[in-house]
Coordinates of C-alpha atoms in Angstrom, one line a residue:
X1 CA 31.3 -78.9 -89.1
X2 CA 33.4 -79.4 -92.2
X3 CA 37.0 -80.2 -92.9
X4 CA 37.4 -76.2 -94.1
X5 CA 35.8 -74.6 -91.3
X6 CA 36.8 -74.6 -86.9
X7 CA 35.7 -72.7 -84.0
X8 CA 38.3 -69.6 -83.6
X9 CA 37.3 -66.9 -81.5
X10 CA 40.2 -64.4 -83.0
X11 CA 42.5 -63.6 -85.4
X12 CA 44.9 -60.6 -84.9
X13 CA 48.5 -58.8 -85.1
X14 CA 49.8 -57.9 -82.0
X15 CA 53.5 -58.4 -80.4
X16 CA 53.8 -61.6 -78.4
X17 CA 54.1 -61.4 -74.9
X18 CA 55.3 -64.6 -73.8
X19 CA 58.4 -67.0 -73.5
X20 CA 61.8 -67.1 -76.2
X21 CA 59.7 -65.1 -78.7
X22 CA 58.6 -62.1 -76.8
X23 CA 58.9 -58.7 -78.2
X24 CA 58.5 -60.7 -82.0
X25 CA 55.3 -59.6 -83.7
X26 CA 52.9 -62.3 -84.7
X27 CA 49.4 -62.7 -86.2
X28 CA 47.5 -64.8 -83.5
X29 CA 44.6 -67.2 -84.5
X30 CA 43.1 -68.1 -81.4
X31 CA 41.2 -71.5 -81.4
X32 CA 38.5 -72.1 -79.0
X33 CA 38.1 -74.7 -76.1
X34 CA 40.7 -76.4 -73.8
X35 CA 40.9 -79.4 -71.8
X36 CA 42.2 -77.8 -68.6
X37 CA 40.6 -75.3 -66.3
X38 CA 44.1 -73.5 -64.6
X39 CA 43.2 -71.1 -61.8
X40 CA 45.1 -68.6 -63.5
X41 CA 44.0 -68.8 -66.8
X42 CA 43.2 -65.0 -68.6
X43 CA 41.9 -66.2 -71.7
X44 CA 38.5 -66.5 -72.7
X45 CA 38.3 -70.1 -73.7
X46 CA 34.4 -70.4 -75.8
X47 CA 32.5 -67.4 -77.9
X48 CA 30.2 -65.6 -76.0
X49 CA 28.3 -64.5 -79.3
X50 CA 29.0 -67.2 -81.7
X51 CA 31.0 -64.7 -83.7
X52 CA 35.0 -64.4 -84.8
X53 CA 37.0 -61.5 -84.2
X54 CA 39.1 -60.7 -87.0
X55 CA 41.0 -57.4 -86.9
X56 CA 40.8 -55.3 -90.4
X57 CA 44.6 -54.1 -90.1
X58 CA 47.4 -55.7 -88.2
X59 CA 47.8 -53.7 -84.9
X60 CA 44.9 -51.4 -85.4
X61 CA 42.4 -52.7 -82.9
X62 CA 39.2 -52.8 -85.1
X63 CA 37.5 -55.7 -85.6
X64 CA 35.0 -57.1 -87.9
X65 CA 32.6 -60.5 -86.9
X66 CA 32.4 -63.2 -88.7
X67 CA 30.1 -66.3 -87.9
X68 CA 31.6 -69.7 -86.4
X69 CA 32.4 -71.9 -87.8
X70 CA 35.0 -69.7 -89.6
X71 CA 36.0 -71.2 -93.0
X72 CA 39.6 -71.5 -93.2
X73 CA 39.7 -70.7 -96.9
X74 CA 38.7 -67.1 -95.2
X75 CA 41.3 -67.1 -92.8
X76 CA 43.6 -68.0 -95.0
X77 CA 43.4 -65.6 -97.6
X78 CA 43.1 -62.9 -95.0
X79 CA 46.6 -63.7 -93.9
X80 CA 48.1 -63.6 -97.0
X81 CA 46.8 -59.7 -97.8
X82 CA 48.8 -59.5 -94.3
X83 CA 51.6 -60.8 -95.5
X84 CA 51.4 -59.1 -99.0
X85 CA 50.3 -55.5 -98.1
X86 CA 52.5 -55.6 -94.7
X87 CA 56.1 -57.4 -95.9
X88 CA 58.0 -58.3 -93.2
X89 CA 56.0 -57.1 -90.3
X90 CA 55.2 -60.6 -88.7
X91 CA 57.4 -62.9 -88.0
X92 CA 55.6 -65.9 -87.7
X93 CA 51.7 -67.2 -87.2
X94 CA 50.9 -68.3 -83.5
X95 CA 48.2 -70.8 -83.4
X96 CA 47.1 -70.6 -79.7
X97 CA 44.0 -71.0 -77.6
X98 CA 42.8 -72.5 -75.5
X99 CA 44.2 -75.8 -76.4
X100 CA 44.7 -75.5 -80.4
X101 CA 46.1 -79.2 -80.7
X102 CA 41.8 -79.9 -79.8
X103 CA 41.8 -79.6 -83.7
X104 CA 44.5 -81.8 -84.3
X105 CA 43.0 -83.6 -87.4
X106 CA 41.8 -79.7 -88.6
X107 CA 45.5 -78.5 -88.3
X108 CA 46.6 -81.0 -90.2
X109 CA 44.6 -80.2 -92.8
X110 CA 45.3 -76.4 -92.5
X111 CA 48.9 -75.9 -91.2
X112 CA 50.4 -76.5 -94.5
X113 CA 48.4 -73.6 -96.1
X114 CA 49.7 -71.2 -93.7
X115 CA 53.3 -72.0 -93.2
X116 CA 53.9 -71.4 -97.1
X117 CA 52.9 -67.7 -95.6
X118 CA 54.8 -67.6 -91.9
X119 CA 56.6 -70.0 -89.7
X120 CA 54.7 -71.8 -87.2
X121 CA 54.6 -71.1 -83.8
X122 CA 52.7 -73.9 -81.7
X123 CA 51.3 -72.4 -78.1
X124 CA 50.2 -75.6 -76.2
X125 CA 49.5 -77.0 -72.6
X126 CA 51.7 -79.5 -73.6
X127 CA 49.9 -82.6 -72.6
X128 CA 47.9 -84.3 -76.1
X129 CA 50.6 -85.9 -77.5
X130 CA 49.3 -88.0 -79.6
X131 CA 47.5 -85.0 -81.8
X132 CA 50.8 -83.3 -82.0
X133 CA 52.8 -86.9 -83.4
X134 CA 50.1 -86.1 -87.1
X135 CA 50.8 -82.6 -87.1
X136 CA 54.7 -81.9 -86.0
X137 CA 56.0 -82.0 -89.4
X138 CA 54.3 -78.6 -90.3
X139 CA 55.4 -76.7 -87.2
X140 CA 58.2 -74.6 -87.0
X141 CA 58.0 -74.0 -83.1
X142 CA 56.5 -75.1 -79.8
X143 CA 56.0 -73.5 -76.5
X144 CA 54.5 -75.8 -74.2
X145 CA 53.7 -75.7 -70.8
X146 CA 54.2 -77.8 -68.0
X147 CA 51.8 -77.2 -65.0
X148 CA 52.5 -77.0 -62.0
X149 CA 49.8 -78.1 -59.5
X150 CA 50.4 -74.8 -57.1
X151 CA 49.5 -72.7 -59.9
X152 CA 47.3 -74.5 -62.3
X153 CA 45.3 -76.3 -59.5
X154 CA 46.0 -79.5 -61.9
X155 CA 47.4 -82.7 -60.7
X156 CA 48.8 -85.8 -62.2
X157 CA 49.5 -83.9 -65.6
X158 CA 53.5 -85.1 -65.3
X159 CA 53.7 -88.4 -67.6
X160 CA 51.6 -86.9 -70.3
X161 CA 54.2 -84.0 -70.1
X162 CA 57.4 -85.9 -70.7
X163 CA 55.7 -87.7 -73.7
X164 CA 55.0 -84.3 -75.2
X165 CA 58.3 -83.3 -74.8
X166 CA 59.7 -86.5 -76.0
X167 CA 58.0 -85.2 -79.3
X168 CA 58.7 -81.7 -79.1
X169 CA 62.4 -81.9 -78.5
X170 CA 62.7 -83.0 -82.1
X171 CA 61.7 -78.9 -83.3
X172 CA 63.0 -76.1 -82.1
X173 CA 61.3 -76.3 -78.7
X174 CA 60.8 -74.5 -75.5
X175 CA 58.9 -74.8 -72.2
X176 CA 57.1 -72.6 -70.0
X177 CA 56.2 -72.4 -66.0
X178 CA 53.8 -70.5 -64.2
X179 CA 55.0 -69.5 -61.0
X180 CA 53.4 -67.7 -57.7
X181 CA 54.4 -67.5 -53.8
X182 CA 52.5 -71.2 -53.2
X183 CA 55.1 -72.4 -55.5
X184 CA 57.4 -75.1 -54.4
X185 CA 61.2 -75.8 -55.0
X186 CA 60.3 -79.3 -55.4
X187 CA 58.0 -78.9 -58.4
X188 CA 60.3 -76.7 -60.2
X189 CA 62.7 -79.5 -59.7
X190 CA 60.7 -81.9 -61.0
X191 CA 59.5 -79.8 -64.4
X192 CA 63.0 -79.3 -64.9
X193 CA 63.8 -82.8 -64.6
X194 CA 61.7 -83.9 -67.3
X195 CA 62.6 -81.2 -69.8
X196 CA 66.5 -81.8 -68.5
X197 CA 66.0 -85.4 -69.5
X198 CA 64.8 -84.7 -73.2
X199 CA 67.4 -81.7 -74.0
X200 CA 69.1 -79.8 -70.7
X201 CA 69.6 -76.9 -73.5
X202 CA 65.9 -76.3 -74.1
X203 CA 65.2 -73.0 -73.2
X204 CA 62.7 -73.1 -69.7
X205 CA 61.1 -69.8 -68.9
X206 CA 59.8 -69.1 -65.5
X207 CA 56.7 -66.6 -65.6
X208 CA 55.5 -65.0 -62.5
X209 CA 51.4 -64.9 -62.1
X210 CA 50.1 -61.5 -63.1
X211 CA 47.3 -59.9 -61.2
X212 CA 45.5 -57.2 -60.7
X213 CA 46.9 -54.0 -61.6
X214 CA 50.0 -55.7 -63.3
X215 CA 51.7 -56.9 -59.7
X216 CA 53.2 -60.1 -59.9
X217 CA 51.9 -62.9 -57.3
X218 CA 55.9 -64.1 -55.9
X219 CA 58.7 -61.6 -54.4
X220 CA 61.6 -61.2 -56.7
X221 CA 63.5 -63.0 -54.5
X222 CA 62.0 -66.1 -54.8
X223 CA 61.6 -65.9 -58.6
X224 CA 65.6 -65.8 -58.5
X225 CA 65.5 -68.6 -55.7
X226 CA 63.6 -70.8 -58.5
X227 CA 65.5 -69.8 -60.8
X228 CA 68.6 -71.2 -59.5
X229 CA 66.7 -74.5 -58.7
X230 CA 66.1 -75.1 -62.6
X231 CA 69.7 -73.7 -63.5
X232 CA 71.0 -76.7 -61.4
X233 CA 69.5 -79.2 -64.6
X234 CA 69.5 -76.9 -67.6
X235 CA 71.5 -74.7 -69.4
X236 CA 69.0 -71.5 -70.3
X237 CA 66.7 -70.7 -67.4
X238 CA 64.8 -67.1 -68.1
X239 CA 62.5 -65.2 -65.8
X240 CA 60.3 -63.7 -68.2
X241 CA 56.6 -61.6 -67.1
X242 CA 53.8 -61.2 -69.5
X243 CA 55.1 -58.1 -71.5
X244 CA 51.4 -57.5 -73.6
X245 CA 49.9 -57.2 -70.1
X246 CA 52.6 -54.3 -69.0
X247 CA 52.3 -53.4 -72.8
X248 CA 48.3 -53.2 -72.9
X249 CA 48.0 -55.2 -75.7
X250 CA 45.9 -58.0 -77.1

């Protein structure tokens, strides 16, 4: 594979649905592959077909397919007759996945291309570091994750955490949770801890488990319960669903 082409499984316009930028509508270029396997992962993580999605019009649901590798030059000028024939409709690009910062050395190749069109919005699991130290400089903002063992069915993910947010804190920066009724005070403690110890003002967004049929896996009451847990280290604690799932959108 070349230095202009990557494995992304889609590229559309939708509103996004997640953390301090929900309700904001982006253009989302999903990259392929992670290096975690969370029990409550929704996202279809490798191509099925070996093709790309690429929606034909922002928000309209129709796709074309185009063969991966997808060249970036492609991509690339497809975002711009976005941005042209649709001013001031996104508000940034969200480079998501999977795990985009897989393609660290690709991103840093490609991210300044696109942010001379949009900001950049980086959606990561928050644990490769090192990728992210060669690439920071063209990012505008992260959400990262930390997981919590009850939820992800990860373990010993904690240390590579508070190195990514070491990093991280230095942009505008926020982190995300995924809770559920096996979730323990004690590990929203702990998540808070680290992010409290880089910046107690980053915003941390707690996010109940979606099922089936849109109900969320934890009572209310214990979503507040956790709640006050982080609020007891940081300043802006948010509980906040996934709004495209209750929105039917991508």
């Amino acid at each position: 594979m070349s230095n202009d082409s990557t494995r992304i499984s889609e590229i559309f316009s939708s509103v996004q649905g997640e953390g301090v930028h929900v309700g904001r509508r982006q253009i989302f270029v999903r990259f392929i592959g992670c290096n975690l396997d969370c029990l409550y992962c929704d996202t279809q993580v490798e191509s099925t077909d070996g093709n790309c999605f690429l929606e034909k019009v922002p928000g309209s649901g129709e796709f074309i397919q185009i063969p991966i590798p997808v060249d970036f030059t492609e991509v690339t000028e497809h975002i711009k007759k976005w941005c042209t024939g649709w001013q001031g409709l996104h508000h940034s690009i969200s480079v998501t996945g999977g795990e985009p910062l897989l393609h660290g050395e690709l991103l840093g190749n490609w991210l300044p291309a696109l942010k001379k069109l949009l900001p950049i919005h980086l959606e990561t699991n928050g644990l490769l570091y090192e990728p992210l130290s060669t690439i920071i400089q063209h990012i505008d903002h992260i959400s990262m994750d930390i997981k919590l063992p009850s939820t992800s069915g990860e373990n010993d993910l904690w240390e590579a955490h508070q190195r990514f947010i070491s990093l991280a804190r230095n942009i505008d920066c926020s982190v995300k949770i995924v809770v559920n009724a096996k979730t323990e005070k004690s590990e929203v403690e702990r998540a808070a801890g680290i992010v409290a110890e880089a910046d107690r003002n980053i915003p941390f967004i707690i996010q109940p488990e979606t099922g089936e049929n849109l109900n969320l896996r934890i009572a209310p009451l214990q979503l507040m319960a956790l709640q006050e847990t982080a609020l007891t280290k940081l300043s802006d604690v948010r509980v906040i669903p996934q709004m495209h799932k209750f929105l039917g959108v991508l």
